Coordinates of C-alpha atoms and ligand atoms in Angstrom, one line a residue:
Chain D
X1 CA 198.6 54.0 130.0
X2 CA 199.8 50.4 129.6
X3 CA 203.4 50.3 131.2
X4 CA 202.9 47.1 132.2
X5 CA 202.7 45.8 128.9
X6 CA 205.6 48.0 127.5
X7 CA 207.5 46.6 130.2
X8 CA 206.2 43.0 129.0
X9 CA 207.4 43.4 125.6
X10 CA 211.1 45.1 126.9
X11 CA 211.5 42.2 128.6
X12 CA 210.8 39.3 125.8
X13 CA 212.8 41.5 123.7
X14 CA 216.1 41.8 126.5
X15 CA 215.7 38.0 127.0
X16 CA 215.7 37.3 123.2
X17 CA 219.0 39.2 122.7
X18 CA 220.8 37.7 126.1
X19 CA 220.0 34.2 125.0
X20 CA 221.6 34.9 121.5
X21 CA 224.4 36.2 123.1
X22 CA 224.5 33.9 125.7
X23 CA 224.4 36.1 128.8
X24 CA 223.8 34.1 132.5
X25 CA 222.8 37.4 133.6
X26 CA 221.4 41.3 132.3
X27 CA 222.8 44.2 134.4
X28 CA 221.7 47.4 133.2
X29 CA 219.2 48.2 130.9
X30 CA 219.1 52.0 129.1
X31 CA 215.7 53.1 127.4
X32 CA 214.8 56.3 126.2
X33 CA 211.8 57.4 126.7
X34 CA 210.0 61.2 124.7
X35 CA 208.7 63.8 126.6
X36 CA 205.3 63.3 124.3
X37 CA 205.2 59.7 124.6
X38 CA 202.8 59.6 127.0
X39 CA 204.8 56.6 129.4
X40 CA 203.8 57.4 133.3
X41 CA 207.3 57.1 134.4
X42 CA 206.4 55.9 138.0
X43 CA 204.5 53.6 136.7
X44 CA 206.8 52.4 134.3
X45 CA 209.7 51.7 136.7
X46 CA 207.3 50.0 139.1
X47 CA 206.0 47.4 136.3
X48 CA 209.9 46.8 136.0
X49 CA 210.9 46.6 139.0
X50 CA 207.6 44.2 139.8
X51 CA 208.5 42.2 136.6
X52 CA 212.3 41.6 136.8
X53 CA 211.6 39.3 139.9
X54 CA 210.2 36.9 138.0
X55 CA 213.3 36.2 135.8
X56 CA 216.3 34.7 136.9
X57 CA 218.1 36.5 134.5
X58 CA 216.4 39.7 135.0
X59 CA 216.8 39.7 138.7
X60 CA 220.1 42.0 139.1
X61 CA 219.2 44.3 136.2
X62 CA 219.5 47.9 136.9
X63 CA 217.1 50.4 134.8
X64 CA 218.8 53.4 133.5
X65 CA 216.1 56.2 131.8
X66 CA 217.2 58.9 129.5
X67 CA 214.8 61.4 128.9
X68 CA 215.6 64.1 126.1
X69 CA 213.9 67.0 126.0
X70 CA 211.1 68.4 124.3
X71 CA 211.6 69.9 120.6
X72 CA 209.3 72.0 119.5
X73 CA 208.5 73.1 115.5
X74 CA 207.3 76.6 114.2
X75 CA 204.4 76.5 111.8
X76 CA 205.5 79.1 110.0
X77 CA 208.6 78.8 109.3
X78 CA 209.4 75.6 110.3
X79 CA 212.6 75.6 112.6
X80 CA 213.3 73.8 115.4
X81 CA 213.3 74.7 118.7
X82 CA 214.9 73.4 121.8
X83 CA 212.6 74.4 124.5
X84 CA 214.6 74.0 127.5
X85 CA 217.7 75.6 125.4
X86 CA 215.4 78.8 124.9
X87 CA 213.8 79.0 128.2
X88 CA 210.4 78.2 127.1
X89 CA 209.7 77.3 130.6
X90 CA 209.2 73.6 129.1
X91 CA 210.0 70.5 130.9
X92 CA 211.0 67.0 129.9
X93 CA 207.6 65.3 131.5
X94 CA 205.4 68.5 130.7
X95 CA 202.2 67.2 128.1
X96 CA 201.9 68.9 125.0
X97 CA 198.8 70.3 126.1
X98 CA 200.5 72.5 128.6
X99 CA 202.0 74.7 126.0
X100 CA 198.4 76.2 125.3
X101 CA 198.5 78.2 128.7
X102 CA 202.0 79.8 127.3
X103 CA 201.2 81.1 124.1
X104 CA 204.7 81.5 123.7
X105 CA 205.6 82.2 119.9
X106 CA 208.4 80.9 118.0
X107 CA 211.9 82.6 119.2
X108 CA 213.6 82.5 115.4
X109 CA 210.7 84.4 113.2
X110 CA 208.4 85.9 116.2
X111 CA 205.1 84.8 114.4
X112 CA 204.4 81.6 114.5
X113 CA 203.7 78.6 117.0
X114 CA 205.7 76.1 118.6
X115 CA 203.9 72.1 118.4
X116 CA 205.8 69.2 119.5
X117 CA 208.2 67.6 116.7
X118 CA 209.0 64.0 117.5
X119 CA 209.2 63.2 121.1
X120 CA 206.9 60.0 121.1
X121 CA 209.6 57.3 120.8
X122 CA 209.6 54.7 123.5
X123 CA 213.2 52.7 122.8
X124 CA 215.5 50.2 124.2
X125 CA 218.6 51.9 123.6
X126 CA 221.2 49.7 125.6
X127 CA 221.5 46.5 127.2
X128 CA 224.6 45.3 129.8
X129 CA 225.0 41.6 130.1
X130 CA 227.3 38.8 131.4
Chain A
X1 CA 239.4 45.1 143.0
X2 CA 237.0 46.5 140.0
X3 CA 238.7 48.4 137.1
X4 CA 235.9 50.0 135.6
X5 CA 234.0 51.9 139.1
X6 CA 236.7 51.2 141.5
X7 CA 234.1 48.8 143.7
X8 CA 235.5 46.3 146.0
X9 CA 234.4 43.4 144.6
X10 CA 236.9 40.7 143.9
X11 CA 235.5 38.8 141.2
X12 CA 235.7 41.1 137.6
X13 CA 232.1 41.1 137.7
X14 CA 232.3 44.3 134.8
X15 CA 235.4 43.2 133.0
X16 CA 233.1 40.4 131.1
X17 CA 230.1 42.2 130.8
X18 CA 229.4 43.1 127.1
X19 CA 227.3 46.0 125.9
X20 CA 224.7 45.9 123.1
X21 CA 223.7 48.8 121.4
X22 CA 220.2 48.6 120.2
X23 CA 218.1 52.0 119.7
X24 CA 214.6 49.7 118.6
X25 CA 211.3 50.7 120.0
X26 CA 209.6 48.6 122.5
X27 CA 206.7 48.9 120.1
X28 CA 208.7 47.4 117.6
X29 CA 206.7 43.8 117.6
X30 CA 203.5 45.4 117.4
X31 CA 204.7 47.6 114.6
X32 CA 205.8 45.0 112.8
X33 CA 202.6 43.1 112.2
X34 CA 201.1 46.7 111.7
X35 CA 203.0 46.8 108.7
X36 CA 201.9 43.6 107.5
X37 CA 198.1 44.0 108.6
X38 CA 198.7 47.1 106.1
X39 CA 200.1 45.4 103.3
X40 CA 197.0 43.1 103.8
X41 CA 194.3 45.7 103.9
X42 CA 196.5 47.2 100.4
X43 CA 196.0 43.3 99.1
X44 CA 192.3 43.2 99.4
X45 CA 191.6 46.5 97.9
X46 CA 191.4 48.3 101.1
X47 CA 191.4 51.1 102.6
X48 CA 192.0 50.8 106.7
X49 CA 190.6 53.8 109.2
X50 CA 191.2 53.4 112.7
X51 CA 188.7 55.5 114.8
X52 CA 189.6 56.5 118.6
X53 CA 187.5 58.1 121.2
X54 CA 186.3 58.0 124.5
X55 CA 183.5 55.8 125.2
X56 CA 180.3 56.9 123.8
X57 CA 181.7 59.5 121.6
X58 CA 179.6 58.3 119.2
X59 CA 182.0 55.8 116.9
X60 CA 179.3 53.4 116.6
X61 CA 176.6 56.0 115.6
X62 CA 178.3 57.5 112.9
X63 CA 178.7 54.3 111.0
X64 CA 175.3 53.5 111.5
X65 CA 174.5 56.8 110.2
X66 CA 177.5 56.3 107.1
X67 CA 175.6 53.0 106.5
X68 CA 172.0 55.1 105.9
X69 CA 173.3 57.6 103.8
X70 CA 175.2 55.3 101.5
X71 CA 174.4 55.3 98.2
X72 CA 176.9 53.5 96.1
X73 CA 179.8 55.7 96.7
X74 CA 181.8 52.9 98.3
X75 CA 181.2 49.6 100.3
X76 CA 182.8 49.1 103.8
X77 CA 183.2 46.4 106.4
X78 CA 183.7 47.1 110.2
X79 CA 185.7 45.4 113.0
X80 CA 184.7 46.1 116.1
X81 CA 186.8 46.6 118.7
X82 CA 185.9 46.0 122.6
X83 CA 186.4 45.1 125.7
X84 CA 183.7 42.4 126.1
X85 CA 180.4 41.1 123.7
X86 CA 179.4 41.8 120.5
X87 CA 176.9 44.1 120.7
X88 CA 178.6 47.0 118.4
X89 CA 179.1 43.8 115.9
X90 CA 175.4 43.3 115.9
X91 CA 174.0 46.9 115.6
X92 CA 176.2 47.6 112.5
X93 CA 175.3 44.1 110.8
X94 CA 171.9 45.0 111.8
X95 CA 172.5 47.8 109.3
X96 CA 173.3 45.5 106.5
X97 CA 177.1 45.6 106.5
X98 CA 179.7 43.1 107.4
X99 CA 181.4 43.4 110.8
X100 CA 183.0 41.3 113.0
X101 CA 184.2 42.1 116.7
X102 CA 187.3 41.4 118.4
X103 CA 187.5 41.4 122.4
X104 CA 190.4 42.2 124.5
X105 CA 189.1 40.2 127.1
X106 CA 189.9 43.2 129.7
X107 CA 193.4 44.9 127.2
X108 CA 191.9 49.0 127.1
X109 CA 193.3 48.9 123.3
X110 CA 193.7 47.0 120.3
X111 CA 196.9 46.0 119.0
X112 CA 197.9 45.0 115.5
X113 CA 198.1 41.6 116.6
X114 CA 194.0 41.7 117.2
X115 CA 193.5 43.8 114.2
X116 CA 195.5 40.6 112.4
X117 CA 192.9 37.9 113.8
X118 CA 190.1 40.6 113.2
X119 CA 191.3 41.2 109.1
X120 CA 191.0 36.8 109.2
X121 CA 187.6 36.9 110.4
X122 CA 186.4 39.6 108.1
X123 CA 187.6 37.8 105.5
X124 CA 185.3 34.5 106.1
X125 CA 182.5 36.8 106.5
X126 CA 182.8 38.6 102.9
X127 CA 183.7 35.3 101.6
X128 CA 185.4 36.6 97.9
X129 CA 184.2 40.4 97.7
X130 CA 186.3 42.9 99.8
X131 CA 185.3 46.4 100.2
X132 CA 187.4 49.3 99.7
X133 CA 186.7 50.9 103.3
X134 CA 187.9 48.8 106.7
X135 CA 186.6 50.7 110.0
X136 CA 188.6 49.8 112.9
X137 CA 186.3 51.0 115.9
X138 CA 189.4 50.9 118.7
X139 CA 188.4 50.3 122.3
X140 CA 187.1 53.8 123.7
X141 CA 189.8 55.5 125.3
X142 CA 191.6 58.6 124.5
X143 CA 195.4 57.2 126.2
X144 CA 195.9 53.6 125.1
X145 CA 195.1 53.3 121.5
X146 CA 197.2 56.3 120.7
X147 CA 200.6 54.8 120.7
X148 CA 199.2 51.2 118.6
X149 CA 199.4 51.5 114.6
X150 CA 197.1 49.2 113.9
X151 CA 198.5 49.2 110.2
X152 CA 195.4 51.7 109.4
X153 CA 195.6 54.0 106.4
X154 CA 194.5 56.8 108.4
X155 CA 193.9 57.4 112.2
X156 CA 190.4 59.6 113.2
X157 CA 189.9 61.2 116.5
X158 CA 186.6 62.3 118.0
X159 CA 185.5 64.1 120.3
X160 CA 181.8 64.7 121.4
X161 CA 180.4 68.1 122.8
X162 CA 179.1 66.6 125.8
X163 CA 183.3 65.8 126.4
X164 CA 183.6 69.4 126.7
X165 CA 186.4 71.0 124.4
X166 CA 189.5 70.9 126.5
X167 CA 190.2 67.4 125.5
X168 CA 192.7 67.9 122.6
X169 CA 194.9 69.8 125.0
X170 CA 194.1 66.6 127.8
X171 CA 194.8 64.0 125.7
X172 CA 197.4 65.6 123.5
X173 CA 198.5 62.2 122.2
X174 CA 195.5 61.2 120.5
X175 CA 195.7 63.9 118.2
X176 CA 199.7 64.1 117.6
X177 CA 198.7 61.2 114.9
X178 CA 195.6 61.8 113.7
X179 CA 194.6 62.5 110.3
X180 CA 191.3 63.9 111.2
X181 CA 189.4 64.8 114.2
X182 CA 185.3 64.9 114.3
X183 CA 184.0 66.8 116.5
X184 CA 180.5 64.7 116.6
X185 CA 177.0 65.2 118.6
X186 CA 176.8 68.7 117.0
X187 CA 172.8 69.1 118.4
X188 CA 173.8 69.0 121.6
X189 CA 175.8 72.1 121.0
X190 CA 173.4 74.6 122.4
X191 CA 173.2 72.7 125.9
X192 CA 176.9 72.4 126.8
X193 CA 179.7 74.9 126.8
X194 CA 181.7 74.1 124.3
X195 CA 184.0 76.0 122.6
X196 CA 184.7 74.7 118.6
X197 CA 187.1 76.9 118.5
X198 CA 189.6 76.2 121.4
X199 CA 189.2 72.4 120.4
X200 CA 190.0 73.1 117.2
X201 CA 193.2 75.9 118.3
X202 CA 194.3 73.0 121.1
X203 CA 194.3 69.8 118.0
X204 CA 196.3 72.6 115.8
X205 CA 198.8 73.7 118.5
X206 CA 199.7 69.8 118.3
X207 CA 199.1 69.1 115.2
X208 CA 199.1 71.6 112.4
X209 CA 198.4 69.4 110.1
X210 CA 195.1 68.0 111.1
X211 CA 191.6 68.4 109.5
X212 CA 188.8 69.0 111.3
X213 CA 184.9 68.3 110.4
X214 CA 181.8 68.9 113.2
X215 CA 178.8 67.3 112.6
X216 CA 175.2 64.9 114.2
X217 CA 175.1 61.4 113.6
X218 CA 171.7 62.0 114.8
X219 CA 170.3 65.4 112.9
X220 CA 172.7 64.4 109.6
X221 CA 174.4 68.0 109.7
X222 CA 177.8 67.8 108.6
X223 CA 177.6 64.3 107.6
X224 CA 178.3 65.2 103.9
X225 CA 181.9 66.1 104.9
X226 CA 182.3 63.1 106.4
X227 CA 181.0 60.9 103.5
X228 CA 183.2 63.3 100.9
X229 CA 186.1 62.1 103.5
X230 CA 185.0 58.6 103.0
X231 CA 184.7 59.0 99.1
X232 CA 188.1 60.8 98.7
X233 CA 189.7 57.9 100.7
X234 CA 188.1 55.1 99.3
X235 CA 189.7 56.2 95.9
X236 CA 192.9 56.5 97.4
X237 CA 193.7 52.8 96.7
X238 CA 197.2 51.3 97.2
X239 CA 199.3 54.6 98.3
X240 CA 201.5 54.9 100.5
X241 CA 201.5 51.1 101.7
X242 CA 204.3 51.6 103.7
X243 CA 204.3 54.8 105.3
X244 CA 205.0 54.6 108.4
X245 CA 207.8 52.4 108.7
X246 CA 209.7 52.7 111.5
Ligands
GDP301 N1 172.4 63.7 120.6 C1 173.3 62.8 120.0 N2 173.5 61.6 120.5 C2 174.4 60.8 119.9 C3 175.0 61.2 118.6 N3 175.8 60.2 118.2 C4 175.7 59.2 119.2 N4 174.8 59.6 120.2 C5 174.5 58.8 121.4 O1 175.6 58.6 122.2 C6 175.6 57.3 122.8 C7 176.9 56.5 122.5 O2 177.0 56.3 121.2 P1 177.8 55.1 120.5 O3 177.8 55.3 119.1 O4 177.4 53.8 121.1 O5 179.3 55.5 121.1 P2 180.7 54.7 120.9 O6 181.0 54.1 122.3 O7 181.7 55.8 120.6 O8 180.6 53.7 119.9 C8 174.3 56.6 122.3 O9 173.3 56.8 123.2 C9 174.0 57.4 121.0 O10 172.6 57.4 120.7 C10 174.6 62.4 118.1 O11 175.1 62.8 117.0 N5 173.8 63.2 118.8
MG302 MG1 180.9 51.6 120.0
ZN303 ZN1 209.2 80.6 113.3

């Protein structure tokens, strides 16, 4: 994908905020980052750890990731569905597309079939400055 | 010593740090002129459709082909997305309708910000009439372009059968915000394995919600779906301006 430009765009938007709060330095950063968003997160973490050296005030900032996990939707009857909760054998980095070889149907009504609900957001959820 | 982790450090370094909670998208500048690049298209009369696919899906083709079989229905303009030249640009003015192309100079996606400069220089070329269909034709690529709104009305996905029909379930984003997916090069169906219907299973699984429409740029089969699509839409003036607002 383009991590290095998400990373570009965290960082205009972390140095925007410090300057209007007037902070010499950043020291922790927190985004979260969907299962279905489709951010390499190897990739993402090098671009920031490449980019951060180029900005004094960046220098000493630590990256923090959360990564919540996948929810899932019924089609039929529309409930949600927390896939790690009901042991649907889905993981936080697994692609959507790795459902299809589970075929595994919805654990409230039995029928229907799970697709991803949400999952896509790419934030900036925190930011630790002095 | 440190009150906050117990570290040994003699200055305070944590006591004056301050914490800002924020919870905005890293997307959130692109999205932004999305929504105004929307508002735009609504101005002019417009209706915006951003098309993603690989390379040589056949984006290009199909509006060639939309071009031939117009009849008055509707009137559309095209901006061309690409890496480098202007040759997509060229075939579809060739054609008779207005385009303009936007390069990335290397970028494997357009952004709004593009899209912005693109809607600018469509609007020398029609000079004071506007047409109620806007193609964006995105860079090929099934990754990138998936996580830009460009500020389009509605997103299309295609997929060619010489792809082969795993590639909902490979590229899974792609089709998580996509109104429609084409399944296009339709007469090359008996030469290559591909299964319609686990392409069409695989786009459901991730997004129920989706419509679907096979069809040749090249024999014309299926192209009336496509051109009802087109017709539907290009009534569909001024809804939903601001749908997807973050
Ligand atoms: N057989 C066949 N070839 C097609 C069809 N549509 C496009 N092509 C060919 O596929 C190639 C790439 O098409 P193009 O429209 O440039 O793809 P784009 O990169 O998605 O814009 C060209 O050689 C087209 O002639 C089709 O419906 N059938
Ligand atoms: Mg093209
Ligand atoms: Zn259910």
């Amino acid at each position: 994908m383009h991590e290095l430009s998400l990373v570009q765009g965290l960082f205009s938007q972390v140095k925007e905020l410090a300057f209007q709060h007037q902070a010499r330095k950043v020291i922790r950063i927190v985004v979260k980052i969907g299962p279905f968003s489709g951010v390499v997160m190897d990739s993402f973490t090098f671009a920031f750890e490449v980019l951060k050296e180029d900005e004094e005030l960046l220098r000493h900032a630590h990256l923090e990731i959360i990564r919540p996990g996948a929810r899932l939707c019924c089609n039929l009857c529309e409930r949600e569905v927390d896939a790690e909760k009901e042991d649907l054998d889905f993981k936080g980095d697994m692609l959507p597309g790795q459902l299809f070889s589970k075929e595994k149907r919805c654990p409230h009504c039995g029928k229907g079939s799970l697709y991803p609900s949400g999952g896509d957001e790419i934030l900036l959820m925190q930011i630790e400055m002095e | 010593m440190c009150d906050t982790c117990g570290c040994q450090t003699t200055k305070p370094s944590h006591q004056d740090s301050k914490l800002l909670e924020i919870n905005k998208s890293l997307l959130a500048a692109n999205d932004s002129v999305a929504r105004k690049n929307r508002k735009h298209f609504g101005e002019m009369g417009a209706r915006a459709i951003n098309l993603i696919s690989s390379p040589g899906a056949g984006k290009t083709t199909l509006l060639e082909k939309t071009a031939e079989l117009l009849s008055g229905e509707f009137t559309f303009a095209v901006i061309e997305g690409d890496i480098e030249t202007e040759r997509d640009a060229q075939r579809i003015r060739a054609k008779g309708i207005p385009a303009v192309q936007i390069t990335t100079g290397g970028a494997c996606h357009l952004d709004a910000t593009l899209v912005h400069k693109g809607i600018h220089l469509l609007e020398k070329e029609l000079g004071k009439g506007s047409p109620r269909l806007i193609f964006i034709e995105n860079v090929g690529n099934l990754v990138c372009p998936a996580a830009f709104d460009l500020g389009e009305h509605k997103r299309v996905v295609m997929v060619s059968v010489p792809e082969g029909s795993d590639k909902p379930a490979k590229y899974p984003r792609a089709f998580m915000g996509s109104d429609l997916f084409v399944i296009t090069k339709m007469d090359l169906l008996p030469y290559f394995d591909f299964s319609i219907d686990e392409a069409i299973r695989c786009a459901r699984a991730i997004n129920p919600g989706i419509s679907v429409l096979t069809l040749s740029a090249k024999t014309g089969e299926g192209m009336e779906g496509w051109m009802d699509f087109l017709k539907s839409e290009s009534m569909n003036q001024d809804e939903d301006e601001d749908e997807d607002v973050a």
